[in-house]
Coordinates of C-alpha atoms in Angstrom, one line a residue:
Chain A
M17 CA 9.2 17.6 21.9
I18 CA 8.1 17.4 24.9
R19 CA 4.7 16.1 25.4
L20 CA 2.0 18.6 25.6
D21 CA 0.6 17.6 28.8
Y22 CA 3.7 17.7 30.5
E23 CA 4.5 21.2 29.6
I24 CA 1.4 22.4 30.9
I25 CA 2.0 20.8 33.7
A26 CA 5.9 22.6 34.1
N27 CA 4.4 25.4 32.7
L28 CA 1.7 25.4 36.1
I29 CA 4.5 24.4 38.7
A30 CA 6.6 27.3 40.1
P31 CA 10.3 27.0 39.8
D32 CA 12.2 25.7 42.8
S33 CA 8.8 24.5 44.0
R34 CA 8.6 20.6 45.9
V35 CA 6.9 18.1 43.6
L36 CA 5.4 14.9 44.6
D37 CA 5.0 12.7 41.1
L38 CA 2.1 10.0 42.1
G39 CA 1.9 7.5 39.5
C40 CA 5.2 9.1 37.9
G41 CA 5.5 6.4 35.3
D42 CA 9.0 6.1 33.4
G43 CA 9.5 9.9 35.3
A44 CA 10.1 12.2 32.6
L45 CA 8.0 14.9 33.8
L46 CA 10.0 14.5 36.7
A47 CA 13.2 14.9 34.9
L48 CA 11.6 18.1 33.3
L49 CA 10.5 19.6 36.3
K50 CA 14.0 18.8 37.8
Q51 CA 16.1 20.0 34.4
K52 CA 13.7 22.9 33.8
K53 CA 12.2 24.2 37.1
H54 CA 14.7 23.0 39.2
C55 CA 12.2 21.6 41.3
H56 CA 13.0 19.1 44.3
A57 CA 11.1 16.4 42.5
T58 CA 10.2 12.7 43.8
G59 CA 7.6 10.0 42.6
I60 CA 6.1 6.8 43.5
E61 CA 5.2 4.3 41.1
I62 CA 3.9 0.6 41.1
N63 CA 5.5 -1.0 38.3
D64 CA 8.9 -2.0 38.7
Q65 CA 10.0 -1.2 35.1
E66 CA 9.0 2.0 35.5
V67 CA 10.5 2.5 38.7
M68 CA 14.4 1.4 37.0
N69 CA 13.3 3.5 34.0
A70 CA 12.7 6.8 36.1
L71 CA 15.7 6.1 37.8
G72 CA 17.5 5.8 34.1
R73 CA 16.6 9.1 34.3
G74 CA 18.4 10.7 37.4
V75 CA 15.3 11.4 39.8
S76 CA 14.2 9.8 43.0
V77 CA 11.5 7.4 43.0
A78 CA 9.8 4.8 45.2
Q79 CA 8.0 1.8 44.2
G80 CA 5.1 1.8 46.2
D81 CA 1.3 2.0 46.0
I82 CA -0.3 5.6 45.9
D83 CA -3.5 4.2 47.5
S84 CA -1.9 3.8 51.2
D85 CA 1.5 5.6 50.9
L86 CA 0.4 9.0 51.5
D87 CA 0.1 9.1 55.2
V88 CA 3.8 9.4 55.9
Y89 CA 4.2 12.9 54.7
S90 CA 3.3 15.6 57.1
D91 CA 0.7 18.3 55.4
G92 CA 1.6 20.8 53.2
R93 CA 5.1 19.0 52.3
F94 CA 4.7 19.6 48.9
D95 CA 4.3 22.6 47.1
Y96 CA 2.5 20.9 44.3
V97 CA 1.5 16.9 43.9
V98 CA 0.7 15.6 40.6
L99 CA -1.7 13.1 39.5
N100 CA -1.5 13.0 35.6
E101 CA -3.3 10.1 33.9
S102 CA -3.1 7.7 37.1
L103 CA -6.4 8.8 39.1
Q104 CA -8.4 7.2 37.1
Q105 CA -6.0 4.1 38.0
V106 CA -6.6 4.4 41.6
L107 CA -9.3 2.2 43.9
N108 CA -10.1 4.7 46.4
I109 CA -10.2 8.0 44.3
E110 CA -11.5 10.2 47.3
K111 CA -8.8 8.8 50.1
V112 CA -6.3 9.5 47.2
L113 CA -7.5 13.1 46.6
K114 CA -8.1 13.9 50.0
E115 CA -4.5 12.7 50.8
A116 CA -2.9 14.7 47.8
L117 CA -4.6 17.9 49.0
R118 CA -3.3 17.1 52.6
V119 CA 0.5 16.7 51.4
G120 CA 0.2 19.3 48.8
K121 CA -0.5 22.8 49.1
K122 CA -1.8 22.7 45.0
V123 CA -2.9 19.2 43.2
I124 CA -2.6 19.3 39.6
V125 CA -5.0 16.4 37.9
G126 CA -4.8 15.4 34.4
I127 CA -7.8 13.2 33.8
P128 CA -9.0 11.6 30.4
N129 CA -12.5 12.9 29.2
F130 CA -14.1 9.9 28.2
C131 CA -17.4 11.8 27.0
N132 CA -15.9 14.1 24.1
F133 CA -16.8 14.2 20.6
G134 CA -15.2 10.9 19.0
G135 CA -16.2 9.2 22.1
R136 CA -20.2 9.9 22.3
M137 CA -19.9 9.3 18.5
Q138 CA -18.8 5.5 18.9
I139 CA -21.4 5.0 21.5
F140 CA -23.9 6.7 19.7
F141 CA -23.5 5.6 15.9
H142 CA -21.4 2.1 16.8
G143 CA -22.9 1.0 19.7
R144 CA -19.3 0.3 20.8
V145 CA -17.5 1.5 23.9
P146 CA -15.2 4.0 22.8
V147 CA -11.5 3.7 22.3
T148 CA -9.8 7.1 21.6
K149 CA -6.5 8.6 21.3
S150 CA -6.5 9.2 25.0
L151 CA -8.4 6.0 26.4
P152 CA -6.6 3.7 23.8
Y153 CA -7.2 0.1 25.5
K154 CA -10.3 -1.9 25.0
W155 CA -13.0 -2.8 27.7
Y156 CA -11.2 -6.4 28.3
N157 CA -7.4 -4.7 29.0
T158 CA -7.8 -1.1 30.3
P159 CA -5.4 -0.4 33.4
N160 CA -8.5 2.2 34.1
L161 CA -10.6 1.7 37.1
R162 CA -12.8 5.0 36.4
F163 CA -14.6 6.2 33.4
L164 CA -15.1 10.1 33.6
S165 CA -15.9 13.6 31.7
I166 CA -14.8 16.7 32.5
K167 CA -17.7 18.0 33.8
D168 CA -18.1 14.2 36.1
F169 CA -14.9 15.5 37.8
E170 CA -16.0 19.0 38.2
Q171 CA -19.2 18.2 39.9
F172 CA -17.2 15.7 42.2
C173 CA -15.2 18.4 43.1
S174 CA -18.1 20.7 43.6
D175 CA -19.4 18.2 45.9
K176 CA -16.1 17.0 48.0
N177 CA -15.4 21.1 48.5
I178 CA -12.4 21.5 46.2
C179 CA -11.4 24.5 44.3
I180 CA -10.4 24.3 40.8
E181 CA -8.0 27.0 40.7
K182 CA -6.7 26.4 36.8
R183 CA -8.2 24.8 33.7
R184 CA -6.5 23.4 31.0
Y185 CA -7.9 21.3 28.3
M186 CA -6.6 19.2 25.2
A187 CA -7.5 17.4 22.6
L188 CA -5.4 15.5 19.7
G189 CA -2.0 17.0 21.2
K190 CA -3.5 20.7 21.2
E191 CA -4.6 22.9 23.6
V192 CA -8.7 23.6 23.5
F193 CA -10.3 26.8 24.3
L194 CA -14.0 25.9 23.7
L195 CA -16.7 23.7 24.6
P196 CA -13.9 21.3 26.5
N197 CA -16.5 18.6 27.7
L198 CA -17.5 17.9 24.0
L199 CA -14.0 19.0 22.6
A200 CA -11.4 18.0 25.1
D201 CA -9.9 14.5 24.9
S202 CA -7.9 15.5 28.3
A203 CA -8.1 18.2 31.1
I204 CA -5.3 19.4 33.5
L205 CA -6.9 21.4 36.5
V206 CA -5.1 22.8 39.6
L207 CA -7.0 21.7 42.6
S208 CA -6.8 23.1 45.9
Q209 CA -9.3 22.6 49.3
K210 CA -11.4 25.3 50.1
H211 CA -11.1 26.4 53.7
Chain B
M207 CA 37.9 -10.5 35.3
S208 CA 37.2 -6.7 35.7
T209 CA 40.9 -5.3 36.9
S210 CA 43.9 -7.0 37.1
Y211 CA 45.6 -8.3 40.1
V212 CA 44.2 -7.1 43.2
K213 CA 46.1 -7.5 46.5
T214 CA 44.6 -7.3 50.1
Q215 CA 46.1 -4.4 52.2
H216 CA 46.2 -4.6 55.9
I217 CA 46.6 -1.9 58.3
T218 CA 46.7 -2.0 61.9
F219 CA 46.1 0.6 64.7
S220 CA 47.6 0.5 67.7
E221 CA 47.9 4.2 69.0
E222 CA 45.8 5.4 72.1
K223 CA 43.9 7.5 70.1
D224 CA 42.3 4.7 67.5
A225 CA 41.3 2.8 70.5
L226 CA 37.9 1.7 69.9
T227 CA 35.4 1.7 72.5
L228 CA 32.8 -0.5 71.9
K229 CA 29.0 -1.1 72.1
C230 CA 29.2 -4.2 74.4
G231 CA 31.5 -1.7 77.0
S232 CA 34.6 -3.2 76.0
R233 CA 38.3 -1.7 74.7
L234 CA 39.8 -3.1 71.6
L235 CA 42.9 -2.2 71.0
P236 CA 45.3 -3.0 68.6
F237 CA 43.0 -4.3 65.9
T238 CA 44.1 -5.1 62.2
V239 CA 41.9 -4.3 59.3
A240 CA 41.8 -5.7 56.0
Y241 CA 40.7 -4.2 53.0
E242 CA 40.8 -3.8 49.2
T243 CA 40.7 -0.6 46.6
Y244 CA 40.0 -0.5 43.1
G245 CA 39.9 2.3 41.0
Q246 CA 41.6 6.1 41.6
L247 CA 41.0 8.2 44.2
N248 CA 40.1 11.8 42.6
A249 CA 42.4 14.8 43.0
D250 CA 39.5 16.1 45.9
K251 CA 38.7 12.9 47.4
S252 CA 35.1 12.7 46.0
N253 CA 34.7 9.7 44.2
A254 CA 35.0 7.3 47.3
V255 CA 32.4 4.4 47.7
L256 CA 32.8 2.2 50.7
I257 CA 31.7 -1.6 49.6
L258 CA 29.8 -3.6 53.1
H259 CA 30.4 -7.2 53.2
A260 CA 27.4 -10.1 53.7
F261 CA 28.6 -12.2 56.8
T262 CA 30.6 -15.0 55.6
G263 CA 32.4 -12.2 52.7
D264 CA 35.8 -10.7 52.9
A265 CA 37.7 -7.7 51.5
H266 CA 38.1 -9.2 48.4
A267 CA 34.7 -8.0 46.5
A268 CA 36.4 -7.2 42.8
G269 CA 39.1 -8.8 40.7
L270 CA 41.6 -11.5 41.0
H271 CA 44.3 -12.3 43.4
E272 CA 47.4 -13.7 41.4
G273 CA 47.2 -17.6 41.1
E274 CA 43.8 -17.5 41.6
S275 CA 41.0 -18.1 38.7
K276 CA 37.6 -16.8 41.2
P277 CA 37.2 -13.2 41.3
G278 CA 36.0 -11.6 44.2
W279 CA 32.5 -11.8 45.3
W280 CA 30.9 -9.0 43.6
D281 CA 32.9 -8.8 40.7
D282 CA 29.4 -8.3 38.5
M283 CA 28.9 -5.2 40.4
I284 CA 32.9 -3.4 40.7
G285 CA 34.8 -2.8 37.9
P286 CA 35.4 -0.5 34.6
G287 CA 32.6 -0.1 32.9
K288 CA 30.0 -2.0 35.8
A289 CA 27.4 -0.4 38.4
F290 CA 30.5 0.5 40.5
D291 CA 32.7 2.0 37.6
T292 CA 36.1 1.7 38.6
N293 CA 36.8 4.3 36.4
K294 CA 34.9 6.6 37.8
Y295 CA 34.9 5.9 41.3
F296 CA 37.7 4.7 43.9
M297 CA 36.1 1.8 45.8
I298 CA 37.1 0.5 49.3
S299 CA 36.3 -2.8 50.5
S300 CA 37.1 -4.0 53.8
N301 CA 36.8 -7.2 55.9
V302 CA 34.7 -6.5 59.2
L303 CA 35.5 -6.9 62.6
G304 CA 35.1 -10.5 64.3
S305 CA 35.5 -11.8 61.0
C306 CA 38.3 -14.2 60.2
K307 CA 39.6 -12.9 57.0
G308 CA 42.2 -10.5 58.3
T309 CA 40.5 -8.3 60.0
T310 CA 40.7 -8.6 64.2
G311 CA 38.7 -11.3 65.2
P312 CA 38.0 -14.3 67.7
G313 CA 40.5 -15.8 66.0
S314 CA 43.4 -13.5 66.2
I315 CA 46.5 -13.4 68.6
D316 CA 45.1 -11.5 71.6
P317 CA 48.4 -9.5 72.3
K318 CA 48.1 -9.6 76.2
T319 CA 48.0 -13.6 76.2
G320 CA 49.7 -14.7 72.8
K321 CA 47.0 -16.8 72.0
P322 CA 44.3 -16.6 70.3
Y323 CA 41.7 -14.9 71.5
G324 CA 38.2 -17.1 71.1
L325 CA 35.3 -16.5 73.5
S326 CA 37.6 -13.7 75.2
F327 CA 37.1 -11.6 72.2
P328 CA 34.6 -8.6 73.1
V329 CA 31.0 -9.4 71.7
I330 CA 31.0 -6.7 68.6
T331 CA 28.0 -5.4 66.7
I332 CA 27.3 -3.2 63.5
H333 CA 28.1 0.0 65.3
D334 CA 31.5 -1.6 65.9
M335 CA 32.3 -2.5 62.2
V336 CA 31.1 0.8 61.3
A337 CA 33.4 2.3 63.6
V338 CA 36.3 0.4 62.4
Q339 CA 35.7 1.4 58.7
K340 CA 35.4 5.2 59.9
R341 CA 39.1 4.4 61.4
L342 CA 40.2 2.8 57.8
L343 CA 38.8 6.3 56.3
D344 CA 40.8 8.6 58.1
H345 CA 43.6 6.5 57.7
L346 CA 43.0 6.7 53.4
G347 CA 42.3 10.6 54.5
I348 CA 38.7 10.5 53.1
K349 CA 36.0 12.5 54.5
K350 CA 33.4 12.5 53.1
L351 CA 32.2 9.0 50.7
L352 CA 30.0 9.3 48.0
S353 CA 28.4 6.5 48.9
V354 CA 28.4 3.5 50.9
A355 CA 26.5 0.3 49.7
G356 CA 26.0 -3.2 50.8
G357 CA 23.8 -6.4 50.8
S358 CA 22.5 -8.3 54.0
M359 CA 25.0 -7.5 56.7
G360 CA 26.2 -5.2 54.8
G361 CA 23.1 -3.4 54.0
M362 CA 22.9 -3.3 57.8
Q363 CA 26.2 -1.6 58.5
A364 CA 24.8 1.4 55.3
V365 CA 22.0 1.7 57.4
A366 CA 24.5 2.4 60.5
W367 CA 26.3 4.4 58.3
A368 CA 23.7 6.9 57.4
V369 CA 22.7 6.9 60.7
L370 CA 26.0 6.8 63.1
Y371 CA 27.9 9.4 60.6
P372 CA 25.2 11.4 58.7
Q373 CA 27.8 14.5 57.4
M374 CA 30.5 11.7 56.1
L375 CA 27.8 10.4 53.2
H376 CA 26.4 11.6 50.4
S377 CA 24.6 8.2 49.8
A378 CA 23.8 4.7 51.4
I379 CA 23.0 1.8 49.3
V380 CA 21.0 -0.5 51.2
I381 CA 20.0 -4.0 49.5
A382 CA 18.0 -7.2 50.7
A383 CA 18.6 -5.8 54.2
C384 CA 16.7 -4.5 57.4
H385 CA 16.7 -2.1 60.3
R386 CA 16.6 -4.1 62.8
H387 CA 17.1 -8.4 63.2
T388 CA 13.5 -9.9 63.7
A389 CA 12.4 -13.0 65.5
Q390 CA 12.8 -15.4 62.7
Q391 CA 16.1 -13.7 61.5
I392 CA 17.3 -14.1 65.2
A393 CA 15.9 -17.9 65.1
F394 CA 18.1 -19.3 62.5
H395 CA 20.9 -17.7 63.8
E396 CA 20.4 -19.3 67.2
V397 CA 19.9 -22.9 65.9
G398 CA 23.5 -22.4 63.8
R399 CA 24.7 -21.0 67.0
Q400 CA 23.6 -24.3 69.1
A401 CA 24.7 -26.7 66.1
I402 CA 28.1 -25.1 66.8
A403 CA 27.6 -25.6 70.4
A404 CA 26.6 -28.9 70.5
D405 CA 30.1 -29.8 68.6
P406 CA 32.7 -31.0 70.9
D407 CA 35.3 -30.2 69.0
W408 CA 34.0 -26.2 69.5
Q409 CA 35.1 -26.9 73.2
N410 CA 33.9 -23.7 73.9
G411 CA 35.5 -21.7 71.7
D412 CA 39.0 -22.9 73.2
Y413 CA 40.0 -25.0 69.6
Y414 CA 42.5 -23.0 67.7
G415 CA 45.2 -25.4 67.4
K416 CA 43.6 -28.1 68.7
S417 CA 40.6 -29.2 66.2
I418 CA 38.0 -27.8 64.2
A419 CA 34.0 -27.6 65.0
K420 CA 34.0 -29.0 61.4
R421 CA 30.4 -30.4 62.3
G422 CA 28.5 -28.0 64.3
L423 CA 29.9 -25.7 61.7
A424 CA 28.6 -27.5 58.7
V425 CA 25.1 -27.7 60.1
A426 CA 25.0 -23.8 60.8
R427 CA 25.7 -23.4 57.2
M428 CA 23.5 -25.7 55.9
V429 CA 20.8 -23.9 58.0
G430 CA 22.1 -20.6 56.6
H431 CA 22.1 -21.9 52.8
I432 CA 18.3 -23.0 53.0
T433 CA 17.3 -19.4 54.1
Y434 CA 19.3 -17.5 51.3
M435 CA 17.2 -19.7 48.6
S436 CA 13.6 -20.0 48.1
W437 CA 10.8 -22.1 47.3
T438 CA 11.0 -21.7 43.7
S439 CA 15.0 -21.6 43.7
M440 CA 15.2 -24.9 45.2
E441 CA 12.4 -26.8 43.2
Q442 CA 14.4 -25.4 40.0
K443 CA 17.3 -26.3 40.9
F444 CA 16.7 -29.8 42.7
G445 CA 13.3 -30.8 42.8
R446 CA 13.2 -34.4 44.2
K447 CA 16.1 -35.3 42.0
L448 CA 17.8 -37.9 43.4
V449 CA 21.6 -38.5 44.0
G450 CA 24.0 -40.9 42.8
K451 CA 21.2 -43.9 43.2
E452 CA 18.5 -44.6 40.4
A453 CA 16.0 -45.1 43.2
L454 CA 15.5 -44.2 46.6
G455 CA 17.6 -45.9 49.1
Y456 CA 15.2 -46.8 51.9
D457 CA 18.0 -46.0 54.7
F458 CA 19.6 -42.9 56.1
S459 CA 22.4 -42.3 53.3
K460 CA 22.1 -39.5 50.7
D461 CA 18.9 -39.9 48.4
F462 CA 17.8 -36.3 47.3
E463 CA 20.2 -33.6 45.2
V464 CA 19.3 -30.6 47.8
E465 CA 20.9 -33.3 50.8
G466 CA 24.2 -33.8 48.9
Y467 CA 24.1 -30.0 47.8
L468 CA 23.9 -28.5 51.2
Q469 CA 26.1 -31.8 52.5
Y470 CA 29.0 -30.4 50.0
R471 CA 28.2 -26.2 50.9
G472 CA 28.4 -27.2 54.7
Q473 CA 31.6 -29.1 54.4
S474 CA 33.5 -26.9 52.1
F475 CA 32.3 -24.0 54.3
V476 CA 34.7 -25.1 57.7
D477 CA 37.5 -25.1 54.9
R478 CA 37.1 -21.0 54.4
F479 CA 35.5 -20.0 57.6
D480 CA 35.9 -19.7 61.7
A481 CA 33.1 -21.5 63.9
N482 CA 33.5 -18.4 66.7
S483 CA 33.8 -15.8 64.0
Y484 CA 30.0 -17.1 63.1
L485 CA 28.9 -16.9 66.3
Y486 CA 30.0 -13.2 66.9
L487 CA 29.1 -12.2 63.7
T488 CA 25.5 -13.8 63.6
K489 CA 25.6 -12.0 67.5
A490 CA 25.9 -8.9 65.9
M491 CA 23.5 -8.9 63.4
D492 CA 20.9 -10.5 66.2
Y493 CA 21.6 -7.0 68.3
F494 CA 21.4 -4.8 65.1
D495 CA 18.7 -2.7 66.0
I496 CA 18.7 0.9 64.7
T497 CA 15.3 2.1 66.8
E498 CA 17.3 1.1 69.9
G499 CA 16.6 4.1 72.1
T500 CA 14.1 5.9 70.4
K501 CA 10.4 5.1 70.2
K502 CA 9.9 4.6 66.5
L503 CA 12.0 4.4 63.5
S504 CA 11.2 7.6 61.8
D505 CA 12.8 8.9 65.2
A506 CA 15.8 6.9 64.6
F507 CA 16.3 8.2 61.2
A508 CA 16.1 11.9 62.2
Q509 CA 19.9 12.7 61.4
V510 CA 20.2 11.2 58.3
K511 CA 21.1 13.7 55.8
A512 CA 22.8 11.1 53.0
D513 CA 20.7 10.1 49.5
L514 CA 19.4 6.3 49.9
L515 CA 18.5 3.9 47.9
V516 CA 16.5 0.6 49.1
I517 CA 16.3 -2.4 47.2
S518 CA 14.5 -5.7 47.6
F519 CA 13.9 -8.7 45.8
T520 CA 10.5 -10.6 45.6
S521 CA 11.3 -13.9 47.1
D522 CA 13.8 -12.8 49.6
W523 CA 12.1 -14.3 52.5
L524 CA 14.8 -13.7 55.0
Y525 CA 14.9 -9.9 54.5
P526 CA 11.9 -9.1 53.1
S527 CA 10.7 -6.0 51.2
A528 CA 8.0 -5.6 53.8
Q529 CA 10.9 -4.6 56.0
S530 CA 12.7 -2.2 53.1
K531 CA 9.5 -0.9 52.8
E532 CA 9.1 0.2 56.4
M533 CA 12.7 2.2 56.5
V534 CA 11.4 3.7 53.2
R535 CA 8.8 5.1 54.9
A536 CA 10.5 5.9 57.6
L537 CA 12.8 7.9 55.8
K538 CA 10.3 9.8 54.0
A539 CA 8.7 10.9 57.1
N540 CA 11.8 12.3 57.9
D541 CA 12.4 14.2 54.0
V542 CA 15.1 12.2 53.0
E543 CA 15.3 11.8 49.3
V544 CA 15.3 8.2 48.8
S545 CA 14.5 6.0 46.0
Y546 CA 13.2 2.2 46.3
V547 CA 12.8 -0.6 43.9
E548 CA 11.4 -4.4 44.6
L549 CA 13.2 -6.3 41.6
K550 CA 11.9 -9.5 40.7
S551 CA 13.9 -12.7 41.4
D552 CA 13.4 -16.2 42.3
Y553 CA 16.8 -16.4 44.1
G554 CA 15.7 -15.6 47.6
H555 CA 18.4 -13.8 49.6
D556 CA 20.8 -14.7 47.4
A557 CA 19.3 -12.7 45.0
F558 CA 21.7 -9.6 45.7
L559 CA 25.0 -11.6 44.8
V560 CA 23.6 -13.7 41.7
E561 CA 21.0 -11.7 39.9
C562 CA 22.7 -8.4 38.7
T563 CA 21.4 -7.3 35.7
E564 CA 18.9 -5.2 37.1
Q565 CA 20.3 -4.8 40.6
S566 CA 23.9 -3.4 38.5
R567 CA 21.7 -0.8 36.1
V568 CA 19.5 1.0 39.4
V569 CA 23.0 0.6 41.2
M570 CA 25.0 2.1 38.3
N571 CA 22.4 5.3 37.5
Y572 CA 21.2 6.2 40.6
L573 CA 25.3 6.4 41.9
S574 CA 25.3 8.7 38.4
K575 CA 22.9 10.6 39.9
V576 CA 24.1 11.1 43.5
F577 CA 27.7 11.9 41.7
V578 CA 26.3 14.6 39.8
E579 CA 23.8 16.1 42.3
R580 CA 25.8 16.1 45.6
V581 CA 29.4 16.3 43.6
G582 CA 29.5 17.6 40.3
S583 CA 29.5 16.3 37.2

């Protein structure tokens, strides 16, 4: 079983593309893109154990920090830069996204939706910070630095002159097509720089 | 004990076509290369991996020599089912030029005089070591290597290989190394060289058959050993433990275990290494700067075709991760496929020789990837 977000991302990416996966974790998406789409795919991952896991999948990965490591790439080097479930852990979001849009012709972002129905219920009825399937951490152990909704991110893109070319939404491992900010637990957006 | 008995072989290059023009401008002929091989070369000669040893290493990287109980220096990494799997790959390991372990060096006989070269041996470089290895591969009929791999000075050779012979290798594995020697690295070497030069038994390098520069070489090795360990590994291994006494002696005999250890390491080293080789090899490392003649590191890597794996260790302060990261950045800037991991270890620079579990896993997976991608399963 391929994870739905990986499947969606893989379907958004044209075969034989050059892909950079930022925060690639254990390299599962990279391996999928390499095998199914014959992509020339490489990743950056900060955790040494995950780097080793990714190398175990036969993909190229360099241990590093996506907050500072993108400046070596020339403009438009990659067809796609992927930031799946990693943007919310980045320190300087604006800078990283700007850099991703510089080195990639398109950027695919996967973000958790903090303000879906379940999250809203937990805040409203229980007075507790939401702990959901897509945001399973407690307030004291979350690696996430940012908590955002799909609407927040869309507003951000609009403010920063970033074009959202495609939108896909998911909830509980299925695609969602209606009222995403209320129903979806995560979103995958294809971004490009407005010229 | 990974292989049945292995033997060091020797090949002497003496024909004009093999003559080496060294980086210093001198010409070297004849010269001998000591090497070992493990595993089988496949029919299309596509599974050869060249192992590059560190400073005081030798050709004996794996397996046992008959009558000896200590296996080769990287036996944890090389053998059937190991990272460099000899069931899959044909491993070649040779002693470097300038060393004293079978390949021509300052202790070898100069055919012109019939006496050991001593300081009349030309000053050699990492580039020259690689040129000698290239001759060996030509002799073995290997046109393209699956990989070259080495740690420390071996890593520098791997970097030089990727730059000097880009068409001759599919990949390079650079461990605990650098692309240029920095002031601190040169400084420690200079202390070692001065210790040797200050020993009256060294006699300007003309000591063969007369004396051995034992004291100077031992001190040089002691300094070296400190740089190969880390603060943590020294604390864990020695702390302030006393050696051979219950209380502080209040004299200048050995008090601490670390003193005894360094003295033992220094003294045992003089039995297996030549002082002049120590001078030549440290100089070769100090001269190493792959950016020489270019404006920046990424220019130096412009011709690299190989896929690279770079490994560093968290506690290695002699060849710190920052240097490895600098290489990785420059390789990426050139669109070279590169993987990098900084492995956690307390062993300092020595980690690449002793901390082999994770290193094995990384190297094994990486080599499999390269083999599938570049050669085909």
